mmCIF file of C-alpha atoms in Angstrom:
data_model
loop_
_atom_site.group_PDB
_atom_site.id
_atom_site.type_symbol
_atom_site.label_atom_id
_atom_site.label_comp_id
_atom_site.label_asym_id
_atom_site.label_seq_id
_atom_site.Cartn_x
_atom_site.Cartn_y
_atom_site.Cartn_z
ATOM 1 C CA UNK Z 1 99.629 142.239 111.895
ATOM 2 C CA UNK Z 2 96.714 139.683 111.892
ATOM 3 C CA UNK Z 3 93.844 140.373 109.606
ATOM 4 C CA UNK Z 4 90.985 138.324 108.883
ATOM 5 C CA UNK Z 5 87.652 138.191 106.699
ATOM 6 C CA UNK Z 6 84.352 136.803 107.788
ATOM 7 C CA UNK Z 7 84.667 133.651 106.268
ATOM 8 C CA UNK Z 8 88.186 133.463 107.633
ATOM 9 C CA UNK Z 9 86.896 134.200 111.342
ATOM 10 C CA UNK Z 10 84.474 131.208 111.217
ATOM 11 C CA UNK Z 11 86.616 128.668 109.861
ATOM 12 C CA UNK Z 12 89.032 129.854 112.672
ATOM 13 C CA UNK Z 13 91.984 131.340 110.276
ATOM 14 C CA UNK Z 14 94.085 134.306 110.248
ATOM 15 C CA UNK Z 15 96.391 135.461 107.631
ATOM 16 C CA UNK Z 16 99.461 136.668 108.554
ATOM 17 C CA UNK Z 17 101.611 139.106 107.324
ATOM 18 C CA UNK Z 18 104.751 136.884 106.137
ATOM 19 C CA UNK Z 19 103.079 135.472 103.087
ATOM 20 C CA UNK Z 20 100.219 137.653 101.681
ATOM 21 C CA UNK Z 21 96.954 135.774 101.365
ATOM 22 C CA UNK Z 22 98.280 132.733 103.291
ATOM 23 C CA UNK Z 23 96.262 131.830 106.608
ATOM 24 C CA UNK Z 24 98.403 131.767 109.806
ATOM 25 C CA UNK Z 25 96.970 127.997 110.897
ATOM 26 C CA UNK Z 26 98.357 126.677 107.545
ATOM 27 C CA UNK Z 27 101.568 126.859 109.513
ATOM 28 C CA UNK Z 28 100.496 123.975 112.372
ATOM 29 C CA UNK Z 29 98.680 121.827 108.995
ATOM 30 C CA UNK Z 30 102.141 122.203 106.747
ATOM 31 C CA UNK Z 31 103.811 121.159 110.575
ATOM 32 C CA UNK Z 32 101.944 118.153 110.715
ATOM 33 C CA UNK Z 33 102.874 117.173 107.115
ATOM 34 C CA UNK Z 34 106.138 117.521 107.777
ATOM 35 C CA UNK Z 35 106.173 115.717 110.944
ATOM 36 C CA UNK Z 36 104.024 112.901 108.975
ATOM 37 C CA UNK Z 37 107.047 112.693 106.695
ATOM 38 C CA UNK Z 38 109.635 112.918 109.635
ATOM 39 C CA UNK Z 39 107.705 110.000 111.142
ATOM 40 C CA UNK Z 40 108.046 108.229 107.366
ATOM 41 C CA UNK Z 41 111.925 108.439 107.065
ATOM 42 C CA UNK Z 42 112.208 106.851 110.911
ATOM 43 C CA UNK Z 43 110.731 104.084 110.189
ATOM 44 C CA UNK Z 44 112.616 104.158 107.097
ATOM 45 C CA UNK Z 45 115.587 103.847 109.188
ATOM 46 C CA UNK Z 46 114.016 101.581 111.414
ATOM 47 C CA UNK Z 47 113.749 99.198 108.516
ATOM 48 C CA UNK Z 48 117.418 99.959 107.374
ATOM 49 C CA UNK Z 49 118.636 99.239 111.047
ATOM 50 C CA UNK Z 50 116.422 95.878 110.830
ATOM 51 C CA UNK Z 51 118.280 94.461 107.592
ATOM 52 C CA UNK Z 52 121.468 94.981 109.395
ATOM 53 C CA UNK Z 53 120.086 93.443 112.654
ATOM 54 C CA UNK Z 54 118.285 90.325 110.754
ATOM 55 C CA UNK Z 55 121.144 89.823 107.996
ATOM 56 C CA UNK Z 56 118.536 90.576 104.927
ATOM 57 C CA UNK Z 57 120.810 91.554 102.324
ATOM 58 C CA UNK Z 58 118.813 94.007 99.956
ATOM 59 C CA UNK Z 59 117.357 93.873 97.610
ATOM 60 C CA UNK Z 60 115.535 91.013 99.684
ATOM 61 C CA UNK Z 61 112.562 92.180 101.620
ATOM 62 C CA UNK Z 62 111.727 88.701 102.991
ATOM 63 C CA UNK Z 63 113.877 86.255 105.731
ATOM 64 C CA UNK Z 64 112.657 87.018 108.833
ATOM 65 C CA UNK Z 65 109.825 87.797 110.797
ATOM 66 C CA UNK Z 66 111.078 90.576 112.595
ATOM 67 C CA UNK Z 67 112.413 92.892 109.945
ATOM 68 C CA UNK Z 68 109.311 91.886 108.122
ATOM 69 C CA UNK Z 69 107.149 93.605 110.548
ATOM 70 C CA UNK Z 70 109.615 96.704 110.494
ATOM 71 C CA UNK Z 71 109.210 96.630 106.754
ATOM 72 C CA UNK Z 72 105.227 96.392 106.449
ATOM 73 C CA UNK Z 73 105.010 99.191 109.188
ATOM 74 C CA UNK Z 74 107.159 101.455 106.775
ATOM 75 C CA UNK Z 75 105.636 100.267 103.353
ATOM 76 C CA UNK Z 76 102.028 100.727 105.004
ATOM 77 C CA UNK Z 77 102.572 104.190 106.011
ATOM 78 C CA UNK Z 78 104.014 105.314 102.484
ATOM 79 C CA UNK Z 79 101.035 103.698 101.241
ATOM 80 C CA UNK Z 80 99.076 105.948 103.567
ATOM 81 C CA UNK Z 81 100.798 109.251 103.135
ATOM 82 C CA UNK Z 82 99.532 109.064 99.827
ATOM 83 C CA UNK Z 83 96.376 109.450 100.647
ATOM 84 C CA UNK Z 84 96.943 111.517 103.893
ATOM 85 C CA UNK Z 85 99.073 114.325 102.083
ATOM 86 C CA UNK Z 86 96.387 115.709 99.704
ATOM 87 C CA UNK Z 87 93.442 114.734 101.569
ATOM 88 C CA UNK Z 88 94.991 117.032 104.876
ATOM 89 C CA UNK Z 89 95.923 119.459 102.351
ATOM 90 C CA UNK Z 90 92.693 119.630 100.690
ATOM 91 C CA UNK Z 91 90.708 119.611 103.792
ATOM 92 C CA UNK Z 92 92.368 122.677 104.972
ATOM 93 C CA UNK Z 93 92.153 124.504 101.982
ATOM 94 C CA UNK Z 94 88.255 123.701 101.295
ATOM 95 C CA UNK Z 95 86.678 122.822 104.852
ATOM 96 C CA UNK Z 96 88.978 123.903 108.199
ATOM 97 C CA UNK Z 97 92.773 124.200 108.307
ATOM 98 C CA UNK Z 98 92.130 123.938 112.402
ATOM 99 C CA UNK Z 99 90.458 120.635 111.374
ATOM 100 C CA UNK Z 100 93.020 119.365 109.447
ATOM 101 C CA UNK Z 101 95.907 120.010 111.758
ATOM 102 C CA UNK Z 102 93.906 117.932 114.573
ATOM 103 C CA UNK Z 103 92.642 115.781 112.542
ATOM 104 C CA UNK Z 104 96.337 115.431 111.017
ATOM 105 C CA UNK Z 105 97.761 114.992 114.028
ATOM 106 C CA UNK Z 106 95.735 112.000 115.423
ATOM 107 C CA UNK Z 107 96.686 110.469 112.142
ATOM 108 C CA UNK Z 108 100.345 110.864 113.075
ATOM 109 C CA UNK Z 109 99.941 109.729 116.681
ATOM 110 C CA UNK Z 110 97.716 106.588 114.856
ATOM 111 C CA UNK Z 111 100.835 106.149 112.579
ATOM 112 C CA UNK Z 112 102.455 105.950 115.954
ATOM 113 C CA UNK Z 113 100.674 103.399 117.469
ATOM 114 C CA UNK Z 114 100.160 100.808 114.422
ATOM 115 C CA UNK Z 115 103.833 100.736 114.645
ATOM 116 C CA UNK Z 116 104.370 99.689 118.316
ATOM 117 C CA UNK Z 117 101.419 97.129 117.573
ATOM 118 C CA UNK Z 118 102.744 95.734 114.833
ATOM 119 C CA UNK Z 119 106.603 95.589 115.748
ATOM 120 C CA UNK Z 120 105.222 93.959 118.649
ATOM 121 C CA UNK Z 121 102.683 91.539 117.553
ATOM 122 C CA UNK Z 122 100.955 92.205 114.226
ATOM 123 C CA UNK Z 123 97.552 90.869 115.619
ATOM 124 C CA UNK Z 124 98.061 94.323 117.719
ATOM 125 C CA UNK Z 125 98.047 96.702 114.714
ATOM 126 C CA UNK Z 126 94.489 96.951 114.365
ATOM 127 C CA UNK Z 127 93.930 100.029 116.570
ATOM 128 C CA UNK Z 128 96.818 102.321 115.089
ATOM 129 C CA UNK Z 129 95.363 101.218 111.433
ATOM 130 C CA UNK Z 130 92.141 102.622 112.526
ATOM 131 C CA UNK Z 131 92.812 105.609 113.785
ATOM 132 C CA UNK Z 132 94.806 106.499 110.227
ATOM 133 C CA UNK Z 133 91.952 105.000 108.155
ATOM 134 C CA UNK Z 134 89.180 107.235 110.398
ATOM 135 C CA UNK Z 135 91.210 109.702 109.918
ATOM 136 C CA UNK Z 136 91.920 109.778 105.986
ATOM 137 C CA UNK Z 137 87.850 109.370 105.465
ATOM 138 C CA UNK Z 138 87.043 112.133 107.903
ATOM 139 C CA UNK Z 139 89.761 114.020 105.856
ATOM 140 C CA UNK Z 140 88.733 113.114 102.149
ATOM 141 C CA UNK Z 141 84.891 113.433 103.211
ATOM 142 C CA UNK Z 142 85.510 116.542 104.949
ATOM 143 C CA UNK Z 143 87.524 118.273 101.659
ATOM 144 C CA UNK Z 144 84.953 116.651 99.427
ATOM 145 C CA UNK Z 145 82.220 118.327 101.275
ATOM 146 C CA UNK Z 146 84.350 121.866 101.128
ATOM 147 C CA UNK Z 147 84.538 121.704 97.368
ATOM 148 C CA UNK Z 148 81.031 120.680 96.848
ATOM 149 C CA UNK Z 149 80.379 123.359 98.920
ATOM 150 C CA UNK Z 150 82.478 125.607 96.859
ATOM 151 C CA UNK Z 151 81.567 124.720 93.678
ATOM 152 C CA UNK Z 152 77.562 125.965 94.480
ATOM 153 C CA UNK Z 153 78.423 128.880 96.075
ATOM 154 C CA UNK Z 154 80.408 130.079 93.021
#
């Protein structure tokens, strides 16, 4: 059974039974993290099918162009999960879990489309890098704002 406070109802969240105090749209932002990670160990394979492909024996990340571009695509994004982890996280918690799940999902599909872009030609990754980086600042500014916010009204 679905209950909900005032403040919950605004922010669009309902707790569910399951987990006592936990809000029901936590599910689709924990979703998104996990596909965010999913996405993470493809290109992770990606990159492992590359070395085969392009011969670099590890621990060589260098050699060829080709399985560089694999490799920057999968280094880049693990340097952007650490930001995008505990800003979506944070954002839910302190501002909109709705918010973040969106929001969190447009980074994914960004994630998504940096890839292709790079792969293909890295002069091409610039839109797919700026959808994450709009993203992670909407997020960050958006959970900085919710603990600000917070903090006063304690």
């Amino acid at each position: 059974m679905a209950r909900a406070d005032k403040g919950s109802q605004r922010r669009g969240i309902m707790h569910s039974g399951s987990f006592p105090g936990e809000p029901r749209i936590m599910n689709w932002v924990h979703a998104i993290v996990v596909l965010a990670l999913i996405e993470y160990l493809i290109f992770c394979i990606l990159v492992g099918r590359a070395r085969a492909k392009y011969a670099i024996a590890a621990p060589a990340v260098s050699g060829n162009e080709m399985f560089e571009r694999y490799f920057r695509v999968q280094q880049n994004t693990l340097e952007q999960l650490i930001v995008f982890i505990p800003a979506i996280l944070l954002f839910a918690r302190y501002s909109s879990a709705l918010w973040a799940a969106i929001i969190g999902a447009v980074f994914v599909l960004g994630r998504i489309i940096y890839a292709a872009g790079y792969i293909s030609a890295p002069q091409r990754r610039g839109p797919g890098a700026g959808i994450s980086f709009i993203c992670e600042v909407l997020l960050i500014l958006g959970a900085l704002f919710g603990i600000v916010r917070s903090l006063l009204a304690a």
